[in-house]
Amino acid sequence: MRSNSSSSTTPTDAVGKTETFAELLARVQACTVCAAHLPHPPRPILRVSPTARLLIVGQAPGRRVHETGIPWNDASGDTLRQWLGITRETFYDVSRIALAPAGLCYPGTVKGSDLPPRPECAPLWHPPLRAAMPDIRLTLLIGAYAQAYYLGKRRGRTLADTVAAWRDFAPDYFPLPHPSPRNRLWLKRNPWFEQEVLPALRERVGTALAAGDNEAVHP
Ligand code: SF4
């Protein structure tokens, strides 16, 4: 977990006192709320900073990410960067892009498939993290769990319905399928995604990242 600032303040913590960004991160890092349900001791994996403009909300760390501590450092991440039209360097520039999945710790697997993110996690940590990142212009919701938490009943009947209706969630959110190699069939069955949605996504991401370049630096 990284932050490029320790002096910014967030609105309040759970007991209502003002806390710094670093203090909030320390609370996240120390979280053991669902430890009894995890296969390993909790290891929240996220990259956030108070100046981030784009927030990417995925599902939950897989085993490799849990072991390395680097989110999206895999084939899914390569595809995601290609979708977004950005380099690894930009993707991992925590001053501009925040990475925080719906479940921050590796939830384990069952029969070779990753378990869903722990349901306690997003309601517990996303509100304070978002409040501590006031410059977020756009939030990418990757996969059904991120969409369920952020869009609730506004979601479509299927993930394809939700993604196809991406305009309905602008300007704050952009729903996407998971870029996992396991989703190649979905992409093949839904060619409109690459043809119509990706160009719009790249434009929105470029605008979000460019926003603020000519503005005063956030205090
Ligand atoms: S998954 Fe979330 S709620 Fe559970 S221990 Fe990790 S940080 Fe805490």
PDB file of C-alpha atoms and ligand atoms in Angstrom:
ATOM      1  CA  MET A   1       0.000   0.000   0.000  1.00  0.00           C
ATOM      2  CA  ARG A   2       1.415   3.380  -0.926  1.00  0.00           C
ATOM      3  CA  SER A   3       0.649   6.989  -0.496  1.00  0.00           C
ATOM      4  CA  ASN A   4       2.604   9.966  -1.720  1.00  0.00           C
ATOM      5  CA  SER A   5       1.443  12.163   1.107  1.00  0.00           C
ATOM      6  CA  SER A   6       1.222  11.914   4.828  1.00  0.00           C
ATOM      7  CA  SER A   7       0.190  15.460   5.608  1.00  0.00           C
ATOM      8  CA  SER A   8      -3.216  15.739   3.942  1.00  0.00           C
ATOM      9  CA  THR A   9      -6.177  15.488   6.215  1.00  0.00           C
ATOM     10  CA  THR A  10      -9.274  13.406   5.668  1.00  0.00           C
ATOM     11  CA  PRO A  11     -12.660  14.605   6.922  1.00  0.00           C
ATOM     12  CA  THR A  12     -13.059  12.411   9.988  1.00  0.00           C
ATOM     13  CA  ASP A  13     -12.442   8.908  11.166  1.00  0.00           C
ATOM     14  CA  ALA A  14     -15.044   6.559  12.617  1.00  0.00           C
ATOM     15  CA  VAL A  15     -15.124   8.400  15.901  1.00  0.00           C
ATOM     16  CA  GLY A  16     -15.341  11.812  14.306  1.00  0.00           C
ATOM     17  CA  LYS A  17     -11.846  13.173  14.872  1.00  0.00           C
ATOM     18  CA  THR A  18      -9.834  14.587  11.994  1.00  0.00           C
ATOM     19  CA  GLU A  19      -7.183  12.185  10.805  1.00  0.00           C
ATOM     20  CA  THR A  20      -4.383  12.456   8.273  1.00  0.00           C
ATOM     21  CA  PHE A  21      -4.258  10.425   5.106  1.00  0.00           C
ATOM     22  CA  ALA A  22      -1.409   8.425   6.610  1.00  0.00           C
ATOM     23  CA  GLU A  23      -3.487   7.666   9.693  1.00  0.00           C
ATOM     24  CA  LEU A  24      -6.347   6.453   7.537  1.00  0.00           C
ATOM     25  CA  LEU A  25      -3.951   4.191   5.625  1.00  0.00           C
ATOM     26  CA  ALA A  26      -2.588   2.871   8.876  1.00  0.00           C
ATOM     27  CA  ARG A  27      -6.116   1.981   9.967  1.00  0.00           C
ATOM     28  CA  VAL A  28      -6.728   0.174   6.670  1.00  0.00           C
ATOM     29  CA  GLN A  29      -3.416  -1.653   6.937  1.00  0.00           C
ATOM     30  CA  ALA A  30      -4.205  -2.791  10.456  1.00  0.00           C
ATOM     31  CA  CYS A  31      -7.683  -4.065   9.576  1.00  0.00           C
ATOM     32  CA  THR A  32      -8.551  -7.537  10.814  1.00  0.00           C
ATOM     33  CA  VAL A  33     -12.327  -7.269  10.573  1.00  0.00           C
ATOM     34  CA  CYS A  34     -12.820 -10.430   8.535  1.00  0.00           C
ATOM     35  CA  ALA A  35      -9.560 -12.212   9.390  1.00  0.00           C
ATOM     36  CA  ALA A  36     -11.452 -15.282  10.548  1.00  0.00           C
ATOM     37  CA  HIS A  37     -12.763 -15.758   6.994  1.00  0.00           C
ATOM     38  CA  LEU A  38      -9.465 -15.286   5.147  1.00  0.00           C
ATOM     39  CA  PRO A  39      -7.003 -18.062   4.231  1.00  0.00           C
ATOM     40  CA  HIS A  40      -3.995 -15.952   5.318  1.00  0.00           C
ATOM     41  CA  PRO A  41      -3.448 -13.117   7.779  1.00  0.00           C
ATOM     42  CA  PRO A  42      -5.027  -9.945   6.338  1.00  0.00           C
ATOM     43  CA  ARG A  43      -2.888  -8.110   3.783  1.00  0.00           C
ATOM     44  CA  PRO A  44      -4.870  -5.210   2.303  1.00  0.00           C
ATOM     45  CA  ILE A  45      -3.545  -4.430  -1.193  1.00  0.00           C
ATOM     46  CA  LEU A  46      -4.224  -0.956  -2.519  1.00  0.00           C
ATOM     47  CA  ARG A  47      -2.443   2.083  -3.909  1.00  0.00           C
ATOM     48  CA  VAL A  48      -4.025   5.380  -3.019  1.00  0.00           C
ATOM     49  CA  SER A  49      -3.048   9.003  -2.638  1.00  0.00           C
ATOM     50  CA  PRO A  50      -4.937  12.189  -1.819  1.00  0.00           C
ATOM     51  CA  THR A  51      -4.195  13.624  -5.291  1.00  0.00           C
ATOM     52  CA  ALA A  52      -5.495  10.692  -7.378  1.00  0.00           C
ATOM     53  CA  ARG A  53      -7.889  11.597 -10.204  1.00  0.00           C
ATOM     54  CA  LEU A  54      -8.846   8.138 -11.423  1.00  0.00           C
ATOM     55  CA  LEU A  55      -9.980   5.338  -9.093  1.00  0.00           C
ATOM     56  CA  ILE A  56      -9.953   1.758 -10.347  1.00  0.00           C
ATOM     57  CA  VAL A  57     -12.128  -0.603  -8.320  1.00  0.00           C
ATOM     58  CA  GLY A  58     -11.524  -4.247  -9.092  1.00  0.00           C
ATOM     59  CA  GLN A  59     -12.731  -7.408  -7.383  1.00  0.00           C
ATOM     60  CA  ALA A  60     -10.148  -8.612  -4.847  1.00  0.00           C
ATOM     61  CA  PRO A  61      -6.471  -9.577  -4.965  1.00  0.00           C
ATOM     62  CA  GLY A  62      -5.683 -13.003  -6.375  1.00  0.00           C
ATOM     63  CA  ARG A  63      -3.015 -15.241  -4.916  1.00  0.00           C
ATOM     64  CA  ARG A  64      -0.175 -13.739  -6.985  1.00  0.00           C
ATOM     65  CA  VAL A  65      -1.145 -10.187  -6.060  1.00  0.00           C
ATOM     66  CA  HIS A  66      -1.431 -11.238  -2.410  1.00  0.00           C
ATOM     67  CA  GLU A  67       2.109 -12.625  -2.559  1.00  0.00           C
ATOM     68  CA  THR A  68       3.714  -9.722  -4.455  1.00  0.00           C
ATOM     69  CA  GLY A  69       1.670  -6.866  -3.025  1.00  0.00           C
ATOM     70  CA  ILE A  70       1.434  -5.294  -6.506  1.00  0.00           C
ATOM     71  CA  PRO A  71      -2.132  -4.975  -7.835  1.00  0.00           C
ATOM     72  CA  TRP A  72      -2.861  -5.704 -11.502  1.00  0.00           C
ATOM     73  CA  ASN A  73       0.672  -7.034 -12.070  1.00  0.00           C
ATOM     74  CA  ASP A  74      -0.561  -9.885 -14.211  1.00  0.00           C
ATOM     75  CA  ALA A  75      -2.200 -10.711 -17.546  1.00  0.00           C
ATOM     76  CA  SER A  76      -5.450  -9.045 -16.430  1.00  0.00           C
ATOM     77  CA  GLY A  77      -3.502  -5.873 -15.665  1.00  0.00           C
ATOM     78  CA  ASP A  78      -1.826  -5.951 -19.079  1.00  0.00           C
ATOM     79  CA  THR A  79      -5.232  -6.173 -20.761  1.00  0.00           C
ATOM     80  CA  LEU A  80      -6.651  -3.437 -18.550  1.00  0.00           C
ATOM     81  CA  ARG A  81      -3.777  -1.083 -19.419  1.00  0.00           C
ATOM     82  CA  GLN A  82      -4.350  -1.807 -23.091  1.00  0.00           C
ATOM     83  CA  TRP A  83      -8.081  -1.058 -22.674  1.00  0.00           C
ATOM     84  CA  LEU A  84      -7.259   2.226 -20.961  1.00  0.00           C
ATOM     85  CA  GLY A  85      -4.554   3.127 -23.480  1.00  0.00           C
ATOM     86  CA  ILE A  86      -1.985   3.915 -20.785  1.00  0.00           C
ATOM     87  CA  THR A  87       1.516   2.687 -19.976  1.00  0.00           C
ATOM     88  CA  ARG A  88       2.578   0.769 -16.869  1.00  0.00           C
ATOM     89  CA  GLU A  89       4.358   3.890 -15.718  1.00  0.00           C
ATOM     90  CA  THR A  90       1.148   5.935 -15.825  1.00  0.00           C
ATOM     91  CA  PHE A  91      -0.915   3.085 -14.386  1.00  0.00           C
ATOM     92  CA  TYR A  92       1.314   2.853 -11.320  1.00  0.00           C
ATOM     93  CA  ASP A  93       1.601   6.605 -10.825  1.00  0.00           C
ATOM     94  CA  VAL A  94      -0.195   6.652  -7.497  1.00  0.00           C
ATOM     95  CA  SER A  95      -0.324  10.441  -7.497  1.00  0.00           C
ATOM     96  CA  ARG A  96      -2.819  10.191 -10.385  1.00  0.00           C
ATOM     97  CA  ILE A  97      -4.327   6.685 -10.314  1.00  0.00           C
ATOM     98  CA  ALA A  98      -5.692   4.949  -7.213  1.00  0.00           C
ATOM     99  CA  LEU A  99      -6.200   1.185  -7.138  1.00  0.00           C
ATOM    100  CA  ALA A 100      -8.590  -0.145  -4.499  1.00  0.00           C
ATOM    101  CA  PRO A 101     -10.564  -3.344  -5.059  1.00  0.00           C
ATOM    102  CA  ALA A 102     -13.993  -4.071  -3.580  1.00  0.00           C
ATOM    103  CA  GLY A 103     -12.265  -6.505  -1.215  1.00  0.00           C
ATOM    104  CA  LEU A 104      -8.792  -5.409  -0.140  1.00  0.00           C
ATOM    105  CA  CYS A 105      -7.485  -8.808   1.005  1.00  0.00           C
ATOM    106  CA  TYR A 106      -7.088 -12.084  -0.853  1.00  0.00           C
ATOM    107  CA  PRO A 107     -10.260 -14.057  -0.053  1.00  0.00           C
ATOM    108  CA  GLY A 108      -8.931 -17.484  -1.091  1.00  0.00           C
ATOM    109  CA  THR A 109     -10.231 -19.940  -3.633  1.00  0.00           C
ATOM    110  CA  VAL A 110     -12.715 -22.750  -3.859  1.00  0.00           C
ATOM    111  CA  LYS A 111     -12.287 -25.464  -6.488  1.00  0.00           C
ATOM    112  CA  GLY A 112      -9.678 -23.365  -8.267  1.00  0.00           C
ATOM    113  CA  SER A 113     -11.816 -20.230  -8.523  1.00  0.00           C
ATOM    114  CA  ASP A 114     -11.268 -17.065  -6.526  1.00  0.00           C
ATOM    115  CA  LEU A 115     -13.836 -16.461  -3.837  1.00  0.00           C
ATOM    116  CA  PRO A 116     -15.807 -13.211  -3.966  1.00  0.00           C
ATOM    117  CA  PRO A 117     -14.474 -10.169  -2.127  1.00  0.00           C
ATOM    118  CA  ARG A 118     -15.408 -10.139   1.546  1.00  0.00           C
ATOM    119  CA  PRO A 119     -18.718  -8.282   1.856  1.00  0.00           C
ATOM    120  CA  GLU A 120     -17.569  -6.356   4.944  1.00  0.00           C
ATOM    121  CA  CYS A 121     -14.774  -4.623   3.100  1.00  0.00           C
ATOM    122  CA  ALA A 122     -16.169  -2.129   0.576  1.00  0.00           C
ATOM    123  CA  PRO A 123     -18.787  -0.597   2.935  1.00  0.00           C
ATOM    124  CA  LEU A 124     -16.121  -0.283   5.604  1.00  0.00           C
ATOM    125  CA  TRP A 125     -13.251   1.241   3.626  1.00  0.00           C
ATOM    126  CA  HIS A 126     -14.436   2.756   0.364  1.00  0.00           C
ATOM    127  CA  PRO A 127     -16.390   5.660   1.890  1.00  0.00           C
ATOM    128  CA  PRO A 128     -13.465   6.960   3.982  1.00  0.00           C
ATOM    129  CA  LEU A 129     -10.952   6.328   1.205  1.00  0.00           C
ATOM    130  CA  ARG A 130     -13.078   8.216  -1.315  1.00  0.00           C
ATOM    131  CA  ALA A 131     -13.587  11.058   1.132  1.00  0.00           C
ATOM    132  CA  ALA A 132      -9.806  11.252   1.439  1.00  0.00           C
ATOM    133  CA  MET A 133      -9.387  11.501  -2.354  1.00  0.00           C
ATOM    134  CA  PRO A 134     -11.395  14.607  -3.275  1.00  0.00           C
ATOM    135  CA  ASP A 135      -9.855  14.942  -6.758  1.00  0.00           C
ATOM    136  CA  ILE A 136     -11.248  11.666  -8.121  1.00  0.00           C
ATOM    137  CA  ARG A 137     -12.912  12.531 -11.453  1.00  0.00           C
ATOM    138  CA  LEU A 138     -13.806   9.060 -12.614  1.00  0.00           C
ATOM    139  CA  THR A 139     -14.219   5.637 -11.006  1.00  0.00           C
ATOM    140  CA  LEU A 140     -13.844   2.500 -13.106  1.00  0.00           C
ATOM    141  CA  LEU A 141     -16.007  -0.349 -11.815  1.00  0.00           C
ATOM    142  CA  ILE A 142     -14.427  -3.583 -12.941  1.00  0.00           C
ATOM    143  CA  GLY A 143     -16.605  -6.655 -12.663  1.00  0.00           C
ATOM    144  CA  ALA A 144     -19.890  -7.462 -10.986  1.00  0.00           C
ATOM    145  CA  TYR A 145     -18.810  -6.956  -7.360  1.00  0.00           C
ATOM    146  CA  ALA A 146     -17.532  -3.419  -7.842  1.00  0.00           C
ATOM    147  CA  GLN A 147     -20.661  -2.609  -9.837  1.00  0.00           C
ATOM    148  CA  ALA A 148     -22.939  -4.133  -7.200  1.00  0.00           C
ATOM    149  CA  TYR A 149     -21.410  -2.027  -4.453  1.00  0.00           C
ATOM    150  CA  TYR A 150     -21.272   1.281  -6.313  1.00  0.00           C
ATOM    151  CA  LEU A 151     -24.357   1.051  -8.566  1.00  0.00           C
ATOM    152  CA  GLY A 152     -26.700  -1.081  -6.475  1.00  0.00           C
ATOM    153  CA  LYS A 153     -30.131  -1.270  -8.112  1.00  0.00           C
ATOM    154  CA  ARG A 154     -28.987   0.878 -11.015  1.00  0.00           C
ATOM    155  CA  ARG A 155     -27.148  -2.152 -12.386  1.00  0.00           C
ATOM    156  CA  GLY A 156     -28.528  -3.943 -15.425  1.00  0.00           C
ATOM    157  CA  ARG A 157     -29.858  -7.479 -15.364  1.00  0.00           C
ATOM    158  CA  THR A 158     -26.526  -8.833 -16.590  1.00  0.00           C
ATOM    159  CA  LEU A 159     -22.983  -7.512 -16.597  1.00  0.00           C
ATOM    160  CA  ALA A 160     -23.284  -6.983 -20.364  1.00  0.00           C
ATOM    161  CA  ASP A 161     -26.425  -4.886 -19.797  1.00  0.00           C
ATOM    162  CA  THR A 162     -24.612  -2.764 -17.218  1.00  0.00           C
ATOM    163  CA  VAL A 163     -21.561  -2.228 -19.419  1.00  0.00           C
ATOM    164  CA  ALA A 164     -23.692  -1.466 -22.485  1.00  0.00           C
ATOM    165  CA  ALA A 165     -25.472   1.235 -20.447  1.00  0.00           C
ATOM    166  CA  TRP A 166     -22.179   2.934 -19.493  1.00  0.00           C
ATOM    167  CA  ARG A 167     -23.510   6.348 -20.536  1.00  0.00           C
ATOM    168  CA  ASP A 168     -26.143   6.135 -17.767  1.00  0.00           C
ATOM    169  CA  PHE A 169     -23.435   6.153 -15.107  1.00  0.00           C
ATOM    170  CA  ALA A 170     -21.431   9.098 -16.433  1.00  0.00           C
ATOM    171  CA  PRO A 171     -19.732  11.248 -15.394  1.00  0.00           C
ATOM    172  CA  ASP A 172     -18.774   9.577 -12.115  1.00  0.00           C
ATOM    173  CA  TYR A 173     -18.611   5.871 -12.980  1.00  0.00           C
ATOM    174  CA  PHE A 174     -17.621   3.651 -15.901  1.00  0.00           C
ATOM    175  CA  PRO A 175     -18.584  -0.053 -15.611  1.00  0.00           C
ATOM    176  CA  LEU A 176     -16.321  -2.614 -17.277  1.00  0.00           C
ATOM    177  CA  PRO A 177     -16.061  -6.394 -17.523  1.00  0.00           C
ATOM    178  CA  HIS A 178     -13.113  -8.012 -15.791  1.00  0.00           C
ATOM    179  CA  PRO A 179     -10.077  -8.102 -18.119  1.00  0.00           C
ATOM    180  CA  SER A 180      -9.198 -11.622 -16.998  1.00  0.00           C
ATOM    181  CA  PRO A 181      -8.047 -14.044 -19.724  1.00  0.00           C
ATOM    182  CA  ARG A 182     -11.013 -16.144 -18.567  1.00  0.00           C
ATOM    183  CA  ASN A 183     -13.297 -13.485 -20.022  1.00  0.00           C
ATOM    184  CA  ARG A 184     -12.059 -13.881 -23.602  1.00  0.00           C
ATOM    185  CA  LEU A 185     -15.290 -15.645 -24.551  1.00  0.00           C
ATOM    186  CA  TRP A 186     -17.349 -12.742 -23.164  1.00  0.00           C
ATOM    187  CA  LEU A 187     -15.310 -10.321 -25.264  1.00  0.00           C
ATOM    188  CA  LYS A 188     -15.763 -12.472 -28.334  1.00  0.00           C
ATOM    189  CA  ARG A 189     -19.517 -12.619 -27.792  1.00  0.00           C
ATOM    190  CA  ASN A 190     -19.758  -8.882 -27.221  1.00  0.00           C
ATOM    191  CA  PRO A 191     -17.678  -7.250 -29.990  1.00  0.00           C
ATOM    192  CA  TRP A 192     -19.434  -3.900 -29.392  1.00  0.00           C
ATOM    193  CA  PHE A 193     -17.373  -3.578 -26.226  1.00  0.00           C
ATOM    194  CA  GLU A 194     -14.047  -3.265 -28.029  1.00  0.00           C
ATOM    195  CA  GLN A 195     -15.512  -1.412 -30.998  1.00  0.00           C
ATOM    196  CA  GLU A 196     -17.703   1.133 -29.220  1.00  0.00           C
ATOM    197  CA  VAL A 197     -16.953   1.218 -25.509  1.00  0.00           C
ATOM    198  CA  LEU A 198     -13.143   1.164 -25.445  1.00  0.00           C
ATOM    199  CA  PRO A 199     -12.706   4.333 -27.545  1.00  0.00           C
ATOM    200  CA  ALA A 200     -15.095   6.162 -25.196  1.00  0.00           C
ATOM    201  CA  LEU A 201     -13.323   4.718 -22.167  1.00  0.00           C
ATOM    202  CA  ARG A 202      -9.919   5.923 -23.395  1.00  0.00           C
ATOM    203  CA  GLU A 203     -11.289   9.384 -23.956  1.00  0.00           C
ATOM    204  CA  ARG A 204     -12.882   9.547 -20.489  1.00  0.00           C
ATOM    205  CA  VAL A 205      -9.725   8.256 -18.806  1.00  0.00           C
ATOM    206  CA  GLY A 206      -7.556  10.727 -20.712  1.00  0.00           C
ATOM    207  CA  THR A 207      -9.826  13.582 -19.679  1.00  0.00           C
ATOM    208  CA  ALA A 208      -9.844  12.491 -16.031  1.00  0.00           C
ATOM    209  CA  LEU A 209      -6.060  12.202 -15.916  1.00  0.00           C
ATOM    210  CA  ALA A 210      -5.528  15.509 -17.722  1.00  0.00           C
ATOM    211  CA  ALA A 211      -7.967  17.334 -15.450  1.00  0.00           C
ATOM    212  CA  GLY A 212      -6.108  19.386 -12.929  1.00  0.00           C
ATOM    213  CA  ASP A 213      -2.849  19.521 -14.891  1.00  0.00           C
ATOM    214  CA  ASN A 214      -3.394  23.232 -15.359  1.00  0.00           C
ATOM    215  CA  GLU A 215      -4.989  23.773 -11.978  1.00  0.00           C
ATOM    216  CA  ALA A 216      -3.377  24.694  -8.728  1.00  0.00           C
ATOM    217  CA  VAL A 217      -1.853  21.758  -6.859  1.00  0.00           C
ATOM    218  CA  HIS A 218      -4.241  20.427  -4.258  1.00  0.00           C
ATOM    219  CA  PRO A 219      -3.099  21.456  -0.765  1.00  0.00           C
TER     220      PRO A 219
HETATM  221  S1  SF4 B   1     -10.767  -7.866   3.426  1.00  0.00           S
HETATM  222 FE1  SF4 B   1     -11.167  -5.734   4.047  1.00  0.00          FE
HETATM  223  S2  SF4 B   1     -12.454  -5.930   5.909  1.00  0.00           S
HETATM  224 FE2  SF4 B   1     -11.427  -7.910   5.611  1.00  0.00          FE
HETATM  225  S3  SF4 B   1      -9.525  -7.799   6.837  1.00  0.00           S
HETATM  226 FE3  SF4 B   1      -9.008  -7.167   4.703  1.00  0.00          FE
HETATM  227  S4  SF4 B   1      -9.183  -4.924   4.771  1.00  0.00           S
HETATM  228 FE4  SF4 B   1     -10.307  -5.699   6.583  1.00  0.00          FE
END
